[in-house]
Amino acid sequence: MNKKNKVLTMLILGSGAAASIAFINKYIKVTATSKNILEDSKSLCYKWRLGNIHYTKTGSGKPLLLIHDLTSISSGYEWSSLIPALSEHFTVYTIDLLGCGRSEKPNMTYTNYLYVQLITDFIKSVIGRRTDIVASGSSAAIPLMACSSDNELFDRLLFINPDSLLTCSQVPGKSAKLYKFILDLPIIGTFIYHISTGKQALRELFTGSYFSNPFSVKQQMVDAYYESAHLGESPKSVFASAACHYTKCNITNALKKIDNSIYILGNEALDGMEERLEEFQKYNPAIETTLLQEGRYLPQLECPHEVLKAIEMYLY
C-alpha cells in the first residue's frame, strides 16, 4: 500500500470512528432525557439576556431563594424535599442556574461574575424585594459576591457545605486551559463528558460522596441528576468551566466586607469541615455555624429534616 492509500485509509477509519462516537453521543442524550423526571407543571421562565432561566415559585411570606450546587448535573430538584415545608413560611423561589437543569445551556465559558449578575438581575426583576438566600456547595460564593456588591437586595444568607476558601480561590492553569479545549471539542469532548456523567458514575458519586448512607440513594434521584446533566444545547459547558476553575472566585474580601447575617451548615462527615467553618469565622466572626450529624454533602436530599431544623432555628 502506497503512502497516499495509507492516508486515505486512515481518513476513512477516522471518519468512521468519529461518526460512531457522534451516534453514541446522540443516543445517550436522547435516552437520558426520555423520562422527563424534571418536567414541572409549575415551571416559570425568566427571560434573561444570556438565556431563559427556569424557576418555580410556591408559598407565601418573605421571599426565600434556593440556589443549587454549581455543577452540570444539579438543578432545583436538589430542594424538592424541603420546598413543601418551607413554602408554609416563605415565598420560595428555586432557580436552575444558566447552563444547569432546565435552564438554557449556551455554549460559552461560565464565570462567577456571570452568576453574580444572574442572581442580582433575578432578584431585581422577578422577586423585587430583599431576599433570604439558601445556597449549596460551590454556589455559596455567588450570593456572597453579589451581596458584597449590592447588599440592599439580600437579607440573611445560609450556606450548606460551602467550598473551602482555598478551593474558592483556585484559578485556571495551563493544564486546565488545555483540558477545557479538549472538552469543548464537539465529538470527543462530548464523549468525555458523557463518560464523566454516565448513570453508573453518578450512582458512585451519590453512594461515595453525596450520601453517608448508600442505601438512602433512590434511583429517581440518580435519574433526575442524569437527566439534568444531558438537557439543553451544551450541558458540558458548565462542566468544563467548573472543572477548569472559571467559576471560582476569591471570597475573602467579600466575607470581611458584608455585615448581613450569615449562617453555615456543615456536615461532620465531610473531611476538614470543622476547620473550614473556623476559617470562615476567622474572616467574619459574626458568622454562626452548625455541624450536622446526619447526611454528607447533600443533606437536603438525604436527611431534609435535619436541614429544616437548622433553617427553622436561623431563618424562621
Backbone as numpy.savetxt, mean C-alpha at the origin, in Angstrom:
# Nx Ny Nz CAx CAy CAz Cx Cy Cz
25.60 -24.71 -40.80 24.74 -23.50 -40.80 25.63 -22.26 -40.80
25.42 -21.35 -41.77 26.23 -20.15 -41.82 25.77 -19.13 -40.78
26.57 -18.07 -40.65 26.32 -17.06 -39.62 24.96 -16.40 -39.78
24.57 -16.13 -41.02 23.28 -15.49 -41.29 22.12 -16.35 -40.83
22.21 -17.64 -41.09 21.15 -18.56 -40.68 21.09 -18.70 -39.17
22.26 -18.68 -38.52 22.29 -18.77 -37.05 21.58 -17.57 -36.43
21.88 -16.39 -36.96 21.23 -15.18 -36.45 19.72 -15.25 -36.65
19.30 -15.71 -37.85 17.88 -15.82 -38.16 17.21 -16.81 -37.21
17.87 -17.93 -36.96 17.32 -18.94 -36.05 17.16 -18.38 -34.64
18.18 -17.64 -34.16 18.11 -17.04 -32.83 16.98 -16.03 -32.74
16.79 -15.25 -33.81 15.70 -14.28 -33.81 14.34 -14.96 -33.76
14.20 -16.05 -34.50 12.94 -16.80 -34.50 12.66 -17.38 -33.12
13.70 -18.00 -32.53 13.53 -18.59 -31.20 13.23 -17.52 -30.15
13.94 -16.39 -30.27 13.71 -15.30 -29.33 12.31 -14.73 -29.45
11.84 -14.58 -30.69 10.49 -14.06 -30.92 9.45 -15.03 -30.39
9.72 -16.33 -30.58 8.79 -17.35 -30.08 8.72 -17.34 -28.57
9.88 -17.21 -27.91 9.91 -17.16 -26.45 9.18 -15.93 -25.93
9.41 -14.78 -26.57 8.75 -13.54 -26.15 7.24 -13.65 -26.32
6.81 -14.26 -27.43 5.37 -14.42 -27.67 4.75 -15.34 -26.62
5.48 -16.38 -26.22 4.99 -17.32 -25.21 4.86 -16.63 -23.85
5.88 -15.84 -23.49 5.84 -15.12 -22.21 4.72 -14.09 -22.21
4.53 -13.41 -23.34 3.45 -12.42 -23.44 2.09 -13.09 -23.27
1.94 -14.31 -23.83 0.68 -15.05 -23.69 0.47 -15.44 -22.22
1.53 -15.88 -21.57 1.44 -16.25 -20.15 1.04 -15.04 -19.30
1.67 -13.90 -19.59 1.34 -12.66 -18.87 -0.14 -12.32 -19.01
-0.65 -12.43 -20.24 -2.05 -12.12 -20.49 -2.96 -13.09 -19.76
-2.61 -14.36 -19.78 -3.42 -15.38 -19.11 -3.48 -15.13 -17.60
-2.33 -14.80 -17.01 -2.29 -14.53 -15.57 -3.17 -13.35 -15.22
-3.09 -12.30 -15.99 -3.88 -11.09 -15.71 -5.38 -11.38 -15.78
-5.80 -12.12 -16.81 -7.22 -12.42 -16.98 -7.73 -13.31 -15.86
-7.00 -14.37 -15.53 -7.46 -15.29 -14.48 -7.41 -14.65 -13.10
-6.42 -13.79 -12.85 -6.27 -13.17 -11.53 -7.42 -12.22 -11.21
-8.02 -11.64 -12.23 -9.07 -10.63 -12.02 -10.47 -11.16 -12.34
-10.59 -12.45 -12.54 -11.86 -13.01 -13.00 -12.91 -13.16 -11.89
-12.48 -13.22 -10.64 -13.42 -13.46 -9.54 -14.15 -12.21 -9.07
-13.62 -11.05 -9.41 -14.24 -9.76 -9.04 -14.48 -9.65 -7.53
-13.53 -10.09 -6.74 -13.67 -10.04 -5.29 -13.73 -8.60 -4.78
-13.01 -7.71 -5.43 -12.94 -6.33 -4.97 -14.07 -5.46 -5.51
-14.93 -6.03 -6.31 -16.05 -5.26 -6.85 -16.94 -4.78 -5.71
-17.32 -3.52 -5.73 -18.06 -2.92 -4.62 -19.16 -2.02 -5.17
-20.40 -2.34 -4.79 -21.54 -1.56 -5.27 -21.52 -0.13 -4.71
-20.77 0.07 -3.59 -20.70 1.40 -2.96 -19.49 2.19 -3.45
-18.83 1.69 -4.47 -17.62 2.33 -4.98 -17.90 3.74 -5.50
-17.02 4.66 -5.13 -17.11 6.04 -5.61 -15.82 6.38 -6.35
-15.85 7.44 -7.14 -14.69 7.79 -7.96 -14.34 9.27 -7.78
-13.09 9.51 -7.44 -12.55 10.87 -7.38 -11.66 11.06 -8.61
-12.05 11.99 -9.48 -11.31 12.20 -10.72 -10.13 13.13 -10.45
-9.02 12.50 -10.09 -7.80 13.25 -9.82 -7.06 13.54 -11.11
-6.16 14.50 -11.11 -5.48 14.94 -12.33 -4.59 13.86 -12.95
-4.11 12.88 -12.14 -3.25 11.84 -12.68 -3.96 10.50 -12.88
-5.23 10.45 -12.53 -5.97 9.21 -12.71 -7.14 9.11 -11.75
-8.13 8.31 -12.11 -9.31 8.13 -11.27 -8.98 7.34 -10.02
-9.49 7.82 -8.89 -9.20 7.22 -7.59 -10.47 6.56 -7.04
-10.37 5.27 -6.73 -11.49 4.55 -6.13 -11.51 4.83 -4.64
-12.72 5.09 -4.12 -12.86 5.24 -2.66 -14.26 4.85 -2.23
-14.44 4.65 -0.93 -15.76 4.38 -0.37 -16.02 5.35 0.77
-17.29 5.52 1.09 -17.71 6.42 2.17 -18.87 5.77 2.91
-18.71 5.56 4.21 -19.78 4.95 5.01 -19.86 5.62 6.37
-21.02 5.55 6.99 -21.20 6.05 8.35 -21.46 7.53 8.41
-21.43 8.06 9.63 -21.65 9.49 9.86 -20.82 9.92 11.06
-20.57 11.22 11.13 -19.75 11.74 12.21 -18.48 12.37 11.65
-17.50 12.55 12.50 -16.24 13.16 12.11 -15.56 12.31 11.04
-14.95 12.94 10.01 -14.32 12.13 8.95 -13.07 11.40 9.43
-12.94 10.16 8.96 -11.78 9.32 9.25 -11.34 8.69 7.94
-10.11 8.96 7.53 -9.58 8.43 6.27 -8.63 7.27 6.56
-8.92 6.12 5.95 -8.10 4.92 6.11 -7.21 4.77 4.87
-5.90 4.68 5.10 -4.93 4.58 3.99 -4.19 3.25 4.10
-4.35 2.41 3.09 -3.74 1.07 3.11 -2.23 1.14 2.93
-1.56 0.01 3.19 -0.13 -0.10 3.01 0.26 0.20 1.56
1.42 0.79 1.37 1.84 1.19 0.02 2.58 0.05 -0.67
1.81 -0.89 -1.20 2.34 -1.98 -2.01 1.40 -2.19 -3.20
1.90 -2.87 -4.22 1.09 -3.09 -5.42 -0.02 -4.10 -5.19
0.04 -4.84 -4.08 -0.98 -5.86 -3.80 -2.06 -5.35 -2.86
-1.86 -4.16 -2.29 -2.76 -3.64 -1.26 -3.91 -2.85 -1.86
-4.97 -2.68 -1.06 -6.13 -1.90 -1.46 -6.94 -1.58 -0.21
-8.06 -0.91 -0.40 -8.95 -0.63 0.73 -9.51 -1.87 1.39
-9.39 -3.02 0.72 -9.83 -4.29 1.31 -9.17 -4.53 2.66
-7.99 -3.98 2.82 -7.23 -4.13 4.06 -8.04 -3.73 5.29
-9.00 -2.82 5.12 -9.77 -2.29 6.24 -11.16 -2.91 6.37
-11.44 -3.92 5.58 -12.81 -4.45 5.50 -13.36 -4.93 6.84
-12.50 -5.41 7.72 -12.96 -5.93 9.02 -13.20 -4.82 10.04
-12.69 -3.62 9.78 -12.83 -2.52 10.73 -13.96 -1.56 10.38
-14.28 -1.46 9.10 -15.21 -0.43 8.64 -16.59 -0.49 9.32
-17.22 -1.67 9.47 -18.56 -1.68 10.10 -18.57 -1.05 11.49
-17.57 -1.36 12.32 -17.54 -0.80 13.67 -17.16 0.69 13.65
-16.20 1.06 12.82 -15.76 2.46 12.77 -16.85 3.38 12.23
-17.67 2.87 11.31 -18.70 3.71 10.69 -19.83 4.05 11.66
-19.85 3.42 12.83 -20.83 3.79 13.86 -20.43 5.08 14.58
-19.17 5.47 14.44 -18.66 6.65 15.14 -18.11 7.72 14.20
-17.75 7.33 12.98 -17.11 8.24 12.04 -17.77 8.15 10.66
-17.54 9.19 9.86 -17.75 9.06 8.42 -16.44 8.49 7.88
-16.47 7.22 7.52 -15.25 6.51 7.17 -15.02 6.54 5.66
-13.86 7.04 5.29 -13.43 7.03 3.89 -12.29 6.03 3.75
-12.39 5.15 2.77 -11.25 4.32 2.40 -10.84 4.72 0.99
-9.55 4.70 0.75 -9.04 5.12 -0.55 -8.09 4.06 -1.09
-8.20 3.78 -2.38 -7.18 2.98 -3.06 -6.21 3.97 -3.69
-4.98 3.97 -3.22 -3.99 4.92 -3.72 -3.79 4.74 -5.23
-3.39 5.80 -5.89 -3.08 5.71 -7.32 -2.07 4.60 -7.55
-2.36 3.74 -8.54 -1.47 2.61 -8.82 -1.77 1.37 -8.01
-2.79 1.45 -7.15 -3.12 0.32 -6.27 -4.60 -0.04 -6.37
-4.92 -1.29 -6.05 -6.31 -1.71 -5.94 -7.14 -1.42 -7.17
-8.26 -0.73 -6.96 -9.21 -0.45 -8.02 -9.02 0.92 -8.65
-8.05 1.69 -8.18 -7.75 2.98 -8.78 -6.98 2.78 -10.08
-6.89 3.85 -10.86 -6.13 3.77 -12.10 -4.65 3.52 -11.80
-3.98 2.86 -12.76 -2.58 2.49 -12.56 -1.75 2.90 -13.79
-1.54 4.21 -13.94 -0.74 4.66 -15.09 0.70 4.19 -14.98
1.32 4.02 -16.13 2.72 3.59 -16.19 3.62 4.79 -15.95
4.11 4.92 -14.71 4.91 6.07 -14.32 5.71 5.71 -13.08
6.58 6.61 -12.68 7.32 6.44 -11.42 6.52 7.10 -10.30
6.28 6.35 -9.24 5.49 6.84 -8.11 6.43 7.29 -7.00
6.13 8.44 -6.42 6.99 9.00 -5.36 6.15 9.37 -4.14
6.83 9.58 -3.03 6.14 10.02 -1.82 5.44 11.36 -2.07
6.10 12.26 -2.79 5.52 13.57 -3.05 4.22 13.45 -3.83
4.17 12.53 -4.79 2.95 12.32 -5.56 1.79 11.94 -4.64
2.05 11.03 -3.69 0.99 10.59 -2.79 0.62 11.66 -1.77
1.58 12.48 -1.39 1.27 13.62 -0.51 0.28 14.55 -1.21
0.52 14.81 -2.50 -0.40 15.65 -3.26 -1.77 15.00 -3.39
-1.81 13.68 -3.60 -3.08 12.98 -3.73 -3.90 13.08 -2.45
-3.29 12.79 -1.31 -4.02 12.83 -0.04 -4.48 14.24 0.27
-3.63 15.21 0.03 -3.99 16.61 0.26 -5.17 17.03 -0.61
-5.11 16.71 -1.90 -6.20 17.07 -2.82 -7.48 16.31 -2.47
-7.35 15.05 -2.06 -8.53 14.25 -1.73 -9.27 14.84 -0.54
-8.53 15.24 0.48 -9.18 15.83 1.66 -9.84 17.16 1.30
-9.14 17.97 0.51 -9.71 19.26 0.12 -10.95 19.09 -0.75
-10.88 18.20 -1.74 -11.93 18.11 -2.76 -13.09 17.20 -2.37
-12.81 16.11 -1.66 -13.84 15.11 -1.36 -14.35 15.23 0.07
-13.45 15.28 1.04 -13.88 15.30 2.45 -14.26 16.72 2.87
-13.41 17.67 2.59 -13.74 19.07 2.85 -13.70 19.50 4.29
-13.14 18.67 5.16 -13.05 19.01 6.58 -11.75 18.46 7.15
-11.37 18.98 8.29 -10.19 18.44 8.98 -10.44 16.98 9.33
-9.46 16.14 9.06 -9.70 14.70 9.03 -8.73 13.94 9.92
-9.26 12.93 10.62 -8.41 11.95 11.31 -7.90 10.95 10.28
-6.71 10.44 10.52 -6.08 9.50 9.59 -5.66 8.23 10.31
-5.91 7.08 9.69 -5.30 5.82 10.10 -4.57 5.28 8.88
-3.26 5.10 9.00 -2.45 4.63 7.87 -1.63 3.43 8.29
-1.37 2.55 7.34 -0.73 1.27 7.61 0.63 1.16 6.92
1.60 0.57 7.61 2.88 0.21 7.01 3.59 1.38 6.35
4.01 1.18 5.11 4.79 2.17 4.37 4.03 3.45 4.09
2.70 3.40 4.18 1.90 4.59 3.88 1.92 5.62 5.00
2.42 5.27 6.16 2.42 6.21 7.29 3.17 7.49 6.94
4.19 7.37 6.11 4.99 8.56 5.75 4.19 9.56 4.93
3.14 9.11 4.25 2.39 10.00 3.35 1.62 11.07 4.13
0.70 10.70 5.05 -0.01 11.75 5.79 0.92 12.54 6.71
2.00 11.91 7.16 2.95 12.62 8.01 3.59 13.79 7.24
4.03 13.51 6.01 4.63 14.57 5.19 3.57 15.59 4.75
2.38 15.10 4.45 1.30 16.01 4.04 0.92 16.94 5.18
0.86 16.39 6.39 0.50 17.19 7.56 1.56 18.25 7.85
2.81 17.92 7.62 3.88 18.90 7.87 3.80 20.07 6.90
3.17 19.84 5.73 3.02 20.90 4.73 1.74 21.71 4.94
0.69 21.05 5.42 -0.61 21.72 5.59 -1.37 21.07 6.73
-1.04 21.44 7.95 -1.64 20.74 9.11 -3.09 21.15 9.36
-3.59 22.16 8.64 -4.99 22.55 8.80 -5.95 21.49 8.26
-5.45 20.59 7.42 -6.30 19.54 6.84 -6.38 18.31 7.73
-5.46 18.19 8.68 -5.32 16.96 9.44 -5.56 17.20 10.93
-6.18 16.21 11.56 -6.34 16.27 13.01 -5.42 15.21 13.63
-5.98 14.11 14.08 -5.17 13.08 14.74 -4.66 12.06 13.72
-3.43 11.60 13.93 -2.80 10.63 13.05 -2.51 9.36 13.83
-2.98 8.22 13.29 -2.70 6.93 13.92 -2.06 6.01 12.89
-0.91 5.45 13.23 -0.16 4.61 12.31 -0.07 3.18 12.86
-0.22 2.22 11.96 -0.11 0.81 12.33 1.15 0.23 11.69
2.08 -0.20 12.51 3.34 -0.81 12.05 4.03 0.01 10.96
4.33 1.28 11.24 5.01 2.09 10.22 6.43 1.60 9.99
6.99 1.95 8.84 8.39 1.63 8.57 9.29 2.34 9.57
10.46 1.78 9.80 11.45 2.44 10.65 11.93 3.72 9.96
12.51 4.63 10.74 13.00 5.88 10.16 14.13 5.62 9.16
14.91 4.58 9.42 15.99 4.23 8.48 15.42 3.74 7.16
14.39 2.89 7.22 13.74 2.39 6.01 13.12 3.53 5.22
12.49 4.47 5.92 11.86 5.60 5.25 12.87 6.45 4.48
14.09 6.52 4.97 15.07 7.43 4.39 15.89 6.81 3.26
15.59 5.58 2.86 16.33 4.93 1.78 16.12 5.68 0.46
17.16 5.71 -0.36 17.10 6.38 -1.66 17.52 5.41 -2.75
17.06 5.65 -3.99 17.44 4.75 -5.09 18.95 4.77 -5.34
19.55 3.59 -5.49 20.95 3.49 -5.84 21.11 3.03 -7.28
22.33 2.79 -7.70 22.58 2.37 -9.07 21.91 1.04 -9.38
22.01 0.09 -8.45 21.40 -1.22 -8.69 19.88 -1.11 -8.72
19.33 -0.21 -7.91 17.88 -0.01 -7.89 17.39 0.52 -9.24
18.14 1.45 -9.80 17.75 2.03 -11.09 17.80 0.98 -12.20
18.81 0.09 -12.13 18.89 -0.99 -13.11 17.73 -1.96 -12.95
17.39 -2.28 -11.70 16.29 -3.19 -11.42 14.97 -2.60 -11.92
14.79 -1.30 -11.71 13.56 -0.66 -12.19 13.50 -0.67 -13.71
14.65 -0.47 -14.36 14.70 -0.52 -15.82 14.25 -1.89 -16.32
14.70 -2.95 -15.66 14.32 -4.31 -16.05 12.83 -4.53 -15.81
12.34 -4.09 -14.65 10.92 -4.26 -14.34 10.02 -3.48 -15.30
10.52 -2.37 -15.81 9.74 -1.56 -16.74 9.65 -2.16 -18.14
10.46 -3.19 -18.42 10.39 -3.84 -19.73 9.01 -4.49 -19.89
8.37 -4.31 -21.03 6.97 -4.73 -21.18 6.69 -6.22 -21.03
7.60 -7.07 -21.46 7.34 -8.52 -21.40 8.09 -9.18 -20.23
9.41 -9.05 -20.23 10.21 -9.67 -19.19 9.91 -9.06 -17.82
9.81 -7.73 -17.77 9.52 -7.06 -16.50 8.18 -7.48 -15.93
7.20 -7.58 -16.80 5.86 -8.01 -16.36 5.89 -9.46 -15.87
6.66 -10.28 -16.54 6.78 -11.69 -16.14 7.43 -11.80 -14.76
8.48 -11.01 -14.50 9.12 -11.00 -13.18 8.12 -10.55 -12.12
7.34 -9.52 -12.45 6.33 -9.03 -11.51 5.30 -10.11 -11.21
4.86 -10.83 -12.22 3.86 -11.88 -12.01 4.40 -13.01 -11.14
5.68 -13.31 -11.27 6.28 -14.32 -10.39 6.30 -13.82 -8.95
6.66 -12.55 -8.77 6.76 -11.97 -7.42 5.41 -11.84 -6.74
4.34 -11.72 -7.54 3.00 -11.54 -6.97 2.08 -12.71 -7.31
2.67 -13.88 -7.56 1.87 -15.07 -7.81 1.10 -15.49 -6.57
0.08 -16.29 -6.76 -0.77 -16.68 -5.64 0.01 -17.42 -4.55
0.93 -18.29 -4.97 1.73 -19.01 -3.98 2.65 -18.07 -3.22
3.23 -17.10 -3.93 4.09 -16.12 -3.27 3.31 -15.29 -2.26
2.09 -14.94 -2.60 1.26 -14.15 -1.69 0.84 -14.97 -0.47
0.53 -16.23 -0.68 0.18 -17.10 0.46 1.37 -17.21 1.42
2.56 -17.36 0.87 3.75 -17.43 1.72 3.99 -16.11 2.44
3.66 -15.00 1.79 3.80 -13.69 2.42 2.84 -13.56 3.60
1.61 -13.99 3.41 0.62 -13.94 4.48 1.02 -14.83 5.66
1.36 -16.08 5.37 1.65 -17.03 6.45 3.00 -16.78 7.10
3.94 -16.18 6.36 5.27 -15.98 6.91 5.54 -14.61 7.48
4.85 -13.57 6.95 5.15 -12.19 7.36 3.94 -11.40 7.84
2.81 -11.55 7.15 1.66 -10.71 7.46 0.90 -11.17 8.70
0.75 -12.47 8.89 -0.02 -13.02 10.00 0.90 -13.78 10.95
0.59 -13.74 12.24 1.35 -14.52 13.22 0.87 -15.96 13.25
-0.42 -16.15 12.98 -1.01 -17.50 12.97 -1.37 -17.86 11.52
-0.60 -18.74 10.90 -0.86 -19.08 9.48 -2.24 -19.68 9.25
-2.83 -20.27 10.30 -4.15 -20.87 10.15 -5.27 -19.83 10.13
-4.90 -18.58 10.41 -5.89 -17.49 10.35 -6.03 -16.92 8.94
-5.12 -17.32 8.06 -5.15 -16.79 6.69 -6.29 -17.45 5.91
-7.21 -16.64 5.44 -8.33 -17.15 4.65 -8.03 -17.02 3.16
-8.53 -17.97 2.41 -8.26 -17.97 0.97 -8.77 -16.71 0.30
-9.89 -16.19 0.79 -10.44 -14.97 0.18 -9.48 -13.79 0.32
-8.75 -13.74 1.45 -7.78 -12.66 1.63 -6.69 -12.73 0.57
-6.14 -13.93 0.39 -5.10 -14.13 -0.61 -5.63 -13.79 -2.00
-6.84 -14.24 -2.30 -7.45 -13.98 -3.61 -7.67 -12.48 -3.83
-8.07 -11.77 -2.77 -8.31 -10.33 -2.88 -7.01 -9.59 -3.18
-5.95 -9.96 -2.51 -4.65 -9.32 -2.74 -4.11 -9.70 -4.12
-4.35 -10.92 -4.53 -3.92 -11.39 -5.85 -4.64 -10.61 -6.95
-5.92 -10.40 -6.76 -6.69 -9.62 -7.73 -6.20 -8.18 -7.78
-6.00 -7.60 -6.61 -5.53 -6.22 -6.54 -4.20 -6.05 -7.26
-3.35 -7.07 -7.19 -2.02 -7.00 -7.80 -2.05 -7.01 -9.32
-3.20 -7.37 -9.91 -3.24 -7.53 -11.36 -4.30 -6.68 -12.06
-5.02 -5.87 -11.31 -5.98 -4.97 -11.93 -5.26 -3.80 -12.59
-5.87 -3.23 -13.61 -5.41 -1.97 -14.17 -4.35 -2.08 -15.24
-3.98 -0.90 -15.75 -3.06 -0.81 -16.88 -1.65 -1.28 -16.55
-1.09 -0.77 -15.45 0.31 -1.08 -15.14 0.50 -1.28 -13.64
-0.01 -2.38 -13.09 0.12 -2.62 -11.64 1.56 -2.77 -11.19
2.46 -3.14 -12.10 3.86 -3.34 -11.71 4.59 -2.03 -11.45
4.00 -0.89 -11.87 4.70 0.39 -11.73 4.90 0.78 -10.28
3.89 0.58 -9.44 4.05 0.85 -8.01 5.03 -0.13 -7.39
4.94 -1.38 -7.82 5.87 -2.42 -7.33 7.31 -2.00 -7.61
7.59 -1.56 -8.84 8.94 -1.16 -9.21 9.38 0.09 -8.46
8.48 1.06 -8.33 8.82 2.31 -7.63 9.11 2.06 -6.16
8.29 1.22 -5.52 8.49 0.93 -4.09 9.75 0.09 -3.87
9.94 -0.92 -4.73 11.10 -1.80 -4.58 12.40 -1.03 -4.75
12.37 0.01 -5.55 13.59 0.79 -5.82 13.65 2.09 -4.99
12.78 2.20 -4.00 12.81 3.26 -2.99 12.37 4.64 -3.48
11.72 4.73 -4.62 11.24 6.03 -5.08 10.09 6.54 -4.21
9.41 5.66 -3.51 8.29 6.07 -2.66 8.74 6.44 -1.24
10.05 6.30 -0.96 10.56 6.59 0.37 10.81 8.09 0.55
10.87 8.50 1.82 11.11 9.91 2.12 11.57 10.03 3.57
12.60 10.81 3.80 13.07 11.04 5.16 12.03 11.86 5.93
11.51 11.29 7.00 10.39 11.93 7.71 10.80 12.55 9.05
12.08 12.57 9.37 12.50 13.04 10.70 12.16 14.51 10.93
12.37 15.35 9.91 12.05 16.77 10.08 10.55 16.98 10.25
9.75 16.20 9.52 8.30 16.31 9.66 7.87 15.89 11.07
8.48 14.84 11.59 8.17 14.39 12.95 8.43 15.49 13.97
9.53 16.19 13.80 9.90 17.26 14.73 8.95 18.45 14.61
8.48 18.69 13.38 7.75 19.93 13.08 6.31 19.92 13.53
5.60 18.82 13.26 4.14 18.84 13.47 3.80 18.67 14.95
2.70 19.31 15.35 2.25 19.18 16.74 0.88 18.51 16.85
0.45 17.86 15.77 -0.79 17.08 15.83 -0.60 15.88 16.75
-1.70 15.37 17.27 -1.64 14.15 18.08 -1.29 12.97 17.18
-0.25 12.24 17.56 0.20 11.08 16.79 0.20 9.85 17.69
-0.40 8.78 17.19 -0.45 7.51 17.92 0.10 6.42 17.02
0.86 5.51 17.59 1.43 4.42 16.81 1.12 3.08 17.48
0.56 2.17 16.67 0.34 0.79 17.11 1.41 -0.07 16.47
2.19 -0.75 17.29 3.22 -1.64 16.77 3.02 -3.04 17.30
3.19 -4.02 16.45 3.00 -5.40 16.88 4.27 -5.96 17.49
4.13 -6.54 18.65 5.26 -7.09 19.38 5.97 -8.18 18.60
5.24 -8.89 17.73 5.82 -10.00 16.98 6.80 -9.54 15.90
6.80 -8.25 15.57 7.72 -7.74 14.55 9.07 -7.40 15.18
10.13 -7.87 14.58 11.47 -7.66 15.10 11.80 -6.18 15.25
12.31 -5.81 16.41 12.76 -4.44 16.64 11.66 -3.42 16.77
10.43 -3.84 17.01 9.33 -2.88 17.05 9.46 -1.93 18.25
9.84 -2.43 19.42 9.98 -1.55 20.58 11.00 -0.45 20.31
12.13 -0.81 19.70 13.16 0.17 19.37 12.64 1.16 18.32
11.82 0.67 17.39 11.26 1.53 16.36 10.35 2.59 16.98
9.52 2.17 17.94 8.62 3.11 18.60 9.40 4.15 19.40
10.45 3.70 20.06 11.29 4.63 20.83 11.97 5.64 19.91
12.33 5.18 18.72 12.98 6.06 17.75 12.03 7.18 17.31
10.77 6.84 17.07 9.78 7.86 16.71 9.62 8.86 17.86
9.56 8.36 19.08 9.37 9.24 20.25 10.59 10.11 20.51
11.76 9.67 20.07 12.98 10.47 20.21 12.84 11.78 19.44
12.22 11.72 18.26 12.07 12.93 17.44 10.79 13.70 17.78
9.83 13.03 18.39 8.60 13.69 18.82 8.12 13.03 20.11
8.56 13.54 21.27 8.24 12.92 22.56 6.75 12.85 22.87
5.93 13.64 22.15 4.49 13.65 22.41 3.78 12.44 21.82
4.45 11.68 20.96 3.83 10.50 20.34 3.48 9.47 21.39
2.26 8.95 21.32 1.82 7.88 22.21 1.85 6.55 21.45
2.33 5.50 22.10 2.49 4.22 21.43 1.82 3.08 22.21
1.45 2.05 21.48 0.89 0.83 22.07 1.50 -0.37 21.37
1.95 -1.34 22.15 2.43 -2.61 21.60 1.29 -3.61 21.59
0.90 -4.06 20.42 -0.16 -5.04 20.30 0.41 -6.44 20.54
-0.30 -7.23 21.32 0.16 -8.57 21.65 -0.26 -9.60 20.62
-1.34 -9.33 19.92 -1.85 -10.27 18.92 -1.53 -9.79 17.51
-1.48 -10.75 16.58 -1.28 -10.42 15.19 0.18 -10.15 14.86
0.40 -9.70 13.61 1.75 -9.42 13.14 1.73 -8.13 12.31
1.98 -8.21 11.01 2.10 -7.00 10.20 0.74 -6.41 9.83
-0.29 -7.26 9.66 -1.63 -6.78 9.31 -2.63 -7.13 10.40
-2.50 -6.56 11.58 -3.46 -6.89 12.66 -4.87 -6.47 12.33
-5.04 -5.47 11.44 -6.38 -5.03 11.06 -7.15 -6.11 10.32
-6.43 -7.09 9.75 -7.08 -8.23 9.11 -7.06 -9.47 10.00
-5.97 -9.67 10.73 -5.84 -10.88 11.54 -6.58 -10.80 12.87
-6.50 -9.69 13.54 -7.17 -9.53 14.84 -7.75 -8.11 14.94
-8.76 -7.82 14.14 -9.32 -6.46 14.10 -9.83 -5.96 15.44
-10.25 -6.90 16.32 -10.76 -6.49 17.63 -9.68 -5.77 18.44
-8.41 -6.21 18.32 -7.31 -5.57 19.03 -7.06 -4.16 18.50
-7.12 -4.01 17.20 -6.91 -2.70 16.59 -8.06 -1.76 16.95
-9.28 -2.28 16.94 -10.44 -1.45 17.30 -10.36 -0.95 18.74
-9.87 -1.78 19.65 -9.72 -1.36 21.04 -8.73 -0.20 21.15
-7.65 -0.29 20.39 -6.66 0.78 20.42 -7.20 2.05 19.79
-7.90 1.91 18.66 -8.50 3.07 18.00 -9.52 3.73 18.93
-10.29 2.91 19.61 -11.29 3.43 20.55 -10.61 4.23 21.66
-9.48 3.74 22.13 -8.77 4.43 23.21 -8.24 5.79 22.76
-7.77 5.86 21.51 -7.12 7.08 21.04 -8.04 8.05 20.30
-9.00 7.54 19.53 -9.75 8.40 18.62 -11.21 8.62 19.00
-11.80 7.75 19.81 -13.22 7.93 20.13 -13.41 9.09 21.10
